[in-house]
Tab-separated table of C-alpha atoms in Angstrom:
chain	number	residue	atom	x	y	z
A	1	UNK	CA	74.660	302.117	120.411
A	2	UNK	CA	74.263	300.934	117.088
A	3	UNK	CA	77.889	299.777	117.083
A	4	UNK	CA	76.136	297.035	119.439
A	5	UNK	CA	72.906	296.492	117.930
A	6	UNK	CA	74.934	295.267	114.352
A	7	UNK	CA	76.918	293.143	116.387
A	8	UNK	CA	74.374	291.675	117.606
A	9	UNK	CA	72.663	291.634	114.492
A	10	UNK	CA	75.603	290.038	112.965
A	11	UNK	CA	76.047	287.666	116.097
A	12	UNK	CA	72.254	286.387	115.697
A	13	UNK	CA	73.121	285.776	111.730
A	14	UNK	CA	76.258	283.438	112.358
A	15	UNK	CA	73.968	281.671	114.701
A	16	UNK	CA	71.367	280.614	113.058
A	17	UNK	CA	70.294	276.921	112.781
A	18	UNK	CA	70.956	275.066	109.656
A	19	UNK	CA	68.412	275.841	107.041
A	20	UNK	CA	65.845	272.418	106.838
A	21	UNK	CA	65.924	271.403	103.126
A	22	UNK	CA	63.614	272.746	100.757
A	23	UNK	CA	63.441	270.882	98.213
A	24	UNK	CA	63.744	266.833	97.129
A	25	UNK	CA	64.502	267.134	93.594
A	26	UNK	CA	64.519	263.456	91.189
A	27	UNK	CA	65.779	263.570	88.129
A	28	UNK	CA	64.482	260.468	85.986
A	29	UNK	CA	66.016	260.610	82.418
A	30	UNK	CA	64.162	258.507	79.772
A	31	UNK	CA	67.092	255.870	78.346
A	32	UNK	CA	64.777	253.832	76.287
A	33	UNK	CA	65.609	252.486	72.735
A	34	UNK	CA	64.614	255.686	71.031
A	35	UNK	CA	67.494	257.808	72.240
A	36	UNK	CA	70.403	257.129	70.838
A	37	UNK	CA	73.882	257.155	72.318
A	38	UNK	CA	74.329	261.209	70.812
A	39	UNK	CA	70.624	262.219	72.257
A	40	UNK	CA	71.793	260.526	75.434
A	41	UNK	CA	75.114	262.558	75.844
A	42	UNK	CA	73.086	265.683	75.277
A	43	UNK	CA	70.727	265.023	77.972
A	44	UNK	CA	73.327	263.822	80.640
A	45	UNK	CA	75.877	267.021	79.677
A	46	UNK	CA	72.729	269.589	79.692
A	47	UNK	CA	71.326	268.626	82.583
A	48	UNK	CA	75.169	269.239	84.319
A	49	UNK	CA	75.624	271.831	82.841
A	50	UNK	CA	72.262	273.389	84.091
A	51	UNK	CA	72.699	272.498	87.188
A	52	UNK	CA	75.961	274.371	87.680
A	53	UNK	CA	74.283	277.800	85.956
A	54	UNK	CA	75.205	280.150	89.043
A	55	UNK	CA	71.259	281.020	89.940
A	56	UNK	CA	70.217	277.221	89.870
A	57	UNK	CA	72.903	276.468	91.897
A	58	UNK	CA	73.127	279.071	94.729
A	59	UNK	CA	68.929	278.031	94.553
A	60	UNK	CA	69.960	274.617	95.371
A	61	UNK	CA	72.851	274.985	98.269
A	62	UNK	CA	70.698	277.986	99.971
A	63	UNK	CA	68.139	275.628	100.189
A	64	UNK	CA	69.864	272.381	101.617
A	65	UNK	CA	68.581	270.295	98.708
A	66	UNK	CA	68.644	267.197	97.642
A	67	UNK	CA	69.127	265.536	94.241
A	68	UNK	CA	68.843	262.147	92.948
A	69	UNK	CA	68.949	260.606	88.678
A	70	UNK	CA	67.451	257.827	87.610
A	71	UNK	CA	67.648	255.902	84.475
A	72	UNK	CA	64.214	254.951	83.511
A	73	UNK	CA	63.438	252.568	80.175
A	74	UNK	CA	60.654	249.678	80.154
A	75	UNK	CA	58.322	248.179	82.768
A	76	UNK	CA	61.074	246.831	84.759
A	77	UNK	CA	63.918	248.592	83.964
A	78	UNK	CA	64.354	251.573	86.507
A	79	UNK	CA	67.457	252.194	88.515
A	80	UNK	CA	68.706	254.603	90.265
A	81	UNK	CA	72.071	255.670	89.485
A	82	UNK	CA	73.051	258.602	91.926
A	83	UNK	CA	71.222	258.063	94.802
A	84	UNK	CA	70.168	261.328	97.209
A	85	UNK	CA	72.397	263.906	97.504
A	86	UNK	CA	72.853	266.671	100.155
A	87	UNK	CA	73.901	269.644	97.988
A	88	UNK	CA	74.991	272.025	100.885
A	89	UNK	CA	77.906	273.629	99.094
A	90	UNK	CA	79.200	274.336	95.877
A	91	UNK	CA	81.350	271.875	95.927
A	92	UNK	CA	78.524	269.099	96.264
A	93	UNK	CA	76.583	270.614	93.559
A	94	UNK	CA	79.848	270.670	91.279
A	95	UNK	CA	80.501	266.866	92.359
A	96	UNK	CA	77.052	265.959	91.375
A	97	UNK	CA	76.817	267.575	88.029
A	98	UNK	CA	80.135	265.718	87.774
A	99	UNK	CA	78.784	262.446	88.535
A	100	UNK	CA	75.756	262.956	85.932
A	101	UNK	CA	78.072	263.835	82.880
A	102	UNK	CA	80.280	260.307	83.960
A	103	UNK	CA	76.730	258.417	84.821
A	104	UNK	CA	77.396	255.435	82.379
A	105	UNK	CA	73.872	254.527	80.735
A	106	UNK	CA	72.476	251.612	81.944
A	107	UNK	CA	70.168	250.205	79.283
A	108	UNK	CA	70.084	250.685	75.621
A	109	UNK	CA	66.935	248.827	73.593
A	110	UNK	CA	63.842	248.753	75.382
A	111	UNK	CA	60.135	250.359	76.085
A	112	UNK	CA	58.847	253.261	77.494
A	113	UNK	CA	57.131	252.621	80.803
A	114	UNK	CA	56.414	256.012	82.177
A	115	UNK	CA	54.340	254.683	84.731
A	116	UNK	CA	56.547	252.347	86.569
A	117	UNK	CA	59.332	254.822	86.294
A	118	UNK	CA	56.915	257.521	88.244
A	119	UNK	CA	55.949	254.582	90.739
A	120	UNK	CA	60.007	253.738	91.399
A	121	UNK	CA	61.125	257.002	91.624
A	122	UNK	CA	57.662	257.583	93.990
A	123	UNK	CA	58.972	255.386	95.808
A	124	UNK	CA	62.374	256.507	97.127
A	125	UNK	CA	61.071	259.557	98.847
A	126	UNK	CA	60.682	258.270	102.035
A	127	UNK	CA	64.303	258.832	102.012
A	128	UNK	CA	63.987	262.179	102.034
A	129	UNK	CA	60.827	262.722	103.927
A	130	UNK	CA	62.293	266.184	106.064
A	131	UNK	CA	62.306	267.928	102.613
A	132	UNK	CA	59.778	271.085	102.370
A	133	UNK	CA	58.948	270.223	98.651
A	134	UNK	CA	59.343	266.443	96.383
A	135	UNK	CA	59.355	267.078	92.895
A	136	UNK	CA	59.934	264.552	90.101
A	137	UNK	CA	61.612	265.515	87.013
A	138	UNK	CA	61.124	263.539	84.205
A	139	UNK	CA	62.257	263.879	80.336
A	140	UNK	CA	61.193	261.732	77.355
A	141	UNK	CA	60.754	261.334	74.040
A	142	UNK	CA	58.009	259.203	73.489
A	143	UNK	CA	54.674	257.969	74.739
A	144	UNK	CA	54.217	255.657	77.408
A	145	UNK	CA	53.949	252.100	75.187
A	146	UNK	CA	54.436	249.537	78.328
A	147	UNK	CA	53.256	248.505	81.399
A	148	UNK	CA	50.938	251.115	83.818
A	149	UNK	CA	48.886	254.088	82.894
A	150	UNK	CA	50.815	257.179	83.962
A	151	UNK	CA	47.680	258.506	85.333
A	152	UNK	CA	46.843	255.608	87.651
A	153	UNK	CA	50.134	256.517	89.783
A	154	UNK	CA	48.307	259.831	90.032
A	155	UNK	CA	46.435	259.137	93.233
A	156	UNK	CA	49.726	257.765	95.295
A	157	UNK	CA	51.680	260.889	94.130
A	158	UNK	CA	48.680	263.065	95.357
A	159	UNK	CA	48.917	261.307	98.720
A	160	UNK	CA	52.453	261.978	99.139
A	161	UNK	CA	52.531	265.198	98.096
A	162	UNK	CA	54.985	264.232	95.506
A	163	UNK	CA	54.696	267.284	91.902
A	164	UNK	CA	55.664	265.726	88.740
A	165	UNK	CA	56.964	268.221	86.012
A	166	UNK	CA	58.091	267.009	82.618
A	167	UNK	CA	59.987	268.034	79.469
A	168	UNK	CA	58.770	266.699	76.592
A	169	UNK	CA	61.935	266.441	73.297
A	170	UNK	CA	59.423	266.453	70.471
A	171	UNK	CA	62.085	265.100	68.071
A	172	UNK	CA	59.926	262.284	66.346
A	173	UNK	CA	56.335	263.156	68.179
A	174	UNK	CA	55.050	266.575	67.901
A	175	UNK	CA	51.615	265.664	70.086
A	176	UNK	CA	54.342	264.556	72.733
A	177	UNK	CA	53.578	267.977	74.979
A	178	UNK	CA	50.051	267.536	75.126
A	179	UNK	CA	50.237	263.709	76.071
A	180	UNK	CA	52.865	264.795	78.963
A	181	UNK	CA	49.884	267.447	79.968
A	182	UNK	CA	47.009	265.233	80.129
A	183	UNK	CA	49.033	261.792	81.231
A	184	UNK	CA	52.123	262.723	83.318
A	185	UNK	CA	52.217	265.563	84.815
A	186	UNK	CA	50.302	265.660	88.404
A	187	UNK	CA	50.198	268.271	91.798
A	188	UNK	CA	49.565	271.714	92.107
A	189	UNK	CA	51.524	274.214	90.247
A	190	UNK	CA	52.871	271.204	87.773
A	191	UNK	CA	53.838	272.118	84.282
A	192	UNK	CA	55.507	270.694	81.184
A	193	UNK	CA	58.727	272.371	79.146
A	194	UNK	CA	58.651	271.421	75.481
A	195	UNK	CA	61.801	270.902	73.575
A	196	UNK	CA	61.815	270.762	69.734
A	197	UNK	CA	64.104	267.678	69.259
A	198	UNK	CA	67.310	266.875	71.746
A	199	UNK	CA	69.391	269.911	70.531
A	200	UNK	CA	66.895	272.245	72.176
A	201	UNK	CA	67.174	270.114	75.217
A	202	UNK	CA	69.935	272.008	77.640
A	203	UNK	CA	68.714	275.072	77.335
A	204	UNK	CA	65.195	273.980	78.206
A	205	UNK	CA	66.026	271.797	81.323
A	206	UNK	CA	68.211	275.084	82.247
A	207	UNK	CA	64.988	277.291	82.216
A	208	UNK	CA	62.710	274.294	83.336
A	209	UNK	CA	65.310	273.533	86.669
A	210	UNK	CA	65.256	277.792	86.839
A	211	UNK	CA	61.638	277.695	87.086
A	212	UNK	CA	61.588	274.548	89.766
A	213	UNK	CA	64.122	275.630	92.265
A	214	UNK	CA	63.619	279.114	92.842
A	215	UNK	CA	59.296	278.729	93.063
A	216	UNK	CA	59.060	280.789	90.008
A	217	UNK	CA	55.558	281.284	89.144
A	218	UNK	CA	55.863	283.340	85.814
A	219	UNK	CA	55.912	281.502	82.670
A	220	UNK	CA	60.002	281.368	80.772
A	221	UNK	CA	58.713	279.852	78.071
């Protein structure tokens, strides 16, 4: 008899629907004129290499996810470079962490228009409207200096259920962490990493994409 009731067990595993996705994950990396061609490298290699760490990436395959980057500079300057992504395997996670150390930068000298790049990315969602959870994941190095408030996207992002986390590389501002507190980030459970200067970056984003994609709720600072 319980021969039968495993197989059966086993049978009911195999099938199973297809897990919906859980979570709609955008990446928007800050590419504005105070991150130089070396700082930019070590953003676009961390964040690969984070994403393939073994518990982020089982995370992001068990969950059907999706993943999108976007290069973000001044008011009018926001594109997205790898649009969404189904990561349903390891090899879709590898190919996309692949694609994000090859992502050639797309501007080099201008502003810093958090704002608008909250609004774009905002915006690009509806694309992935079956997903459980939408986070936004945005890096910088500097305070918003063009175009909208960060806080005045706030509202829309509330509506649509969109959470913005940040990590804030404190390499030339050392208030940057509070200002990504009080200005940026927005929805329940949000938070903001802190990295000292762009060195300290990998290993943050590893421990700040830890914390995002398996619902961690204890602090790894």
């Amino acid at each position: 008899m319980w021969r039968t009731a495993i197989s059966a067990l086993a049978f009911a595993v195999m099938t199973l629907p297809a897990q919906a996705c859980d979570l709609a994950l955008a990446l928007a990396v800050d590419v504005s004129g105070s991150v130089d061609s070396r700082e930019y490298a070590i953003q676009m290699n961390g964040l690969a290499h984070a994403l393939r760490d073994p518990i982020i990436s089982e995370a992001l395959v068990r969950g059907d996810s999706r993943l999108m980057l976007v290069q973000w500079t001044g008011a009018s300057r926001q594109q997205v470079t790898i649009p969404w992504t189904r990561i349903d395997s390891f090899v879709a996670i590898d190919a996309f962490a692949a694609a994000v150390e090859q992502d050639v930068r797309v501007w080099r000298n201008f502003s810093t228009a958090i704002g608008e790049a909250l609004q774009a990315t905002m915006n690009t969602f509806a694309q992935v409207s079956d997903c459980k959870r939408h986070l936004i994941d945005l890096s910088g190095d500097g305070f918003s200096n063009e175009g909208l408030e960060p806080t005045t996207v706030h509202p829309e992002l509330r509506a649509a259920g969109i959470t913005v986390n940040a990590i804030a590389i404190e390499e030339s501002e050392p208030d940057l962490t509070a200002y990504f507190f009080e200005n940026v980030i927005v929805g329940e459970g949000a938070f903001v990493v802190s990295a000292a200067g762009f060195l300290d970056y990998p290993e943050r984003i590893r421990k700040k994409l830890l914390r995002e994609v398996t619902q961690q709720t204890a602090e790894l600072d």
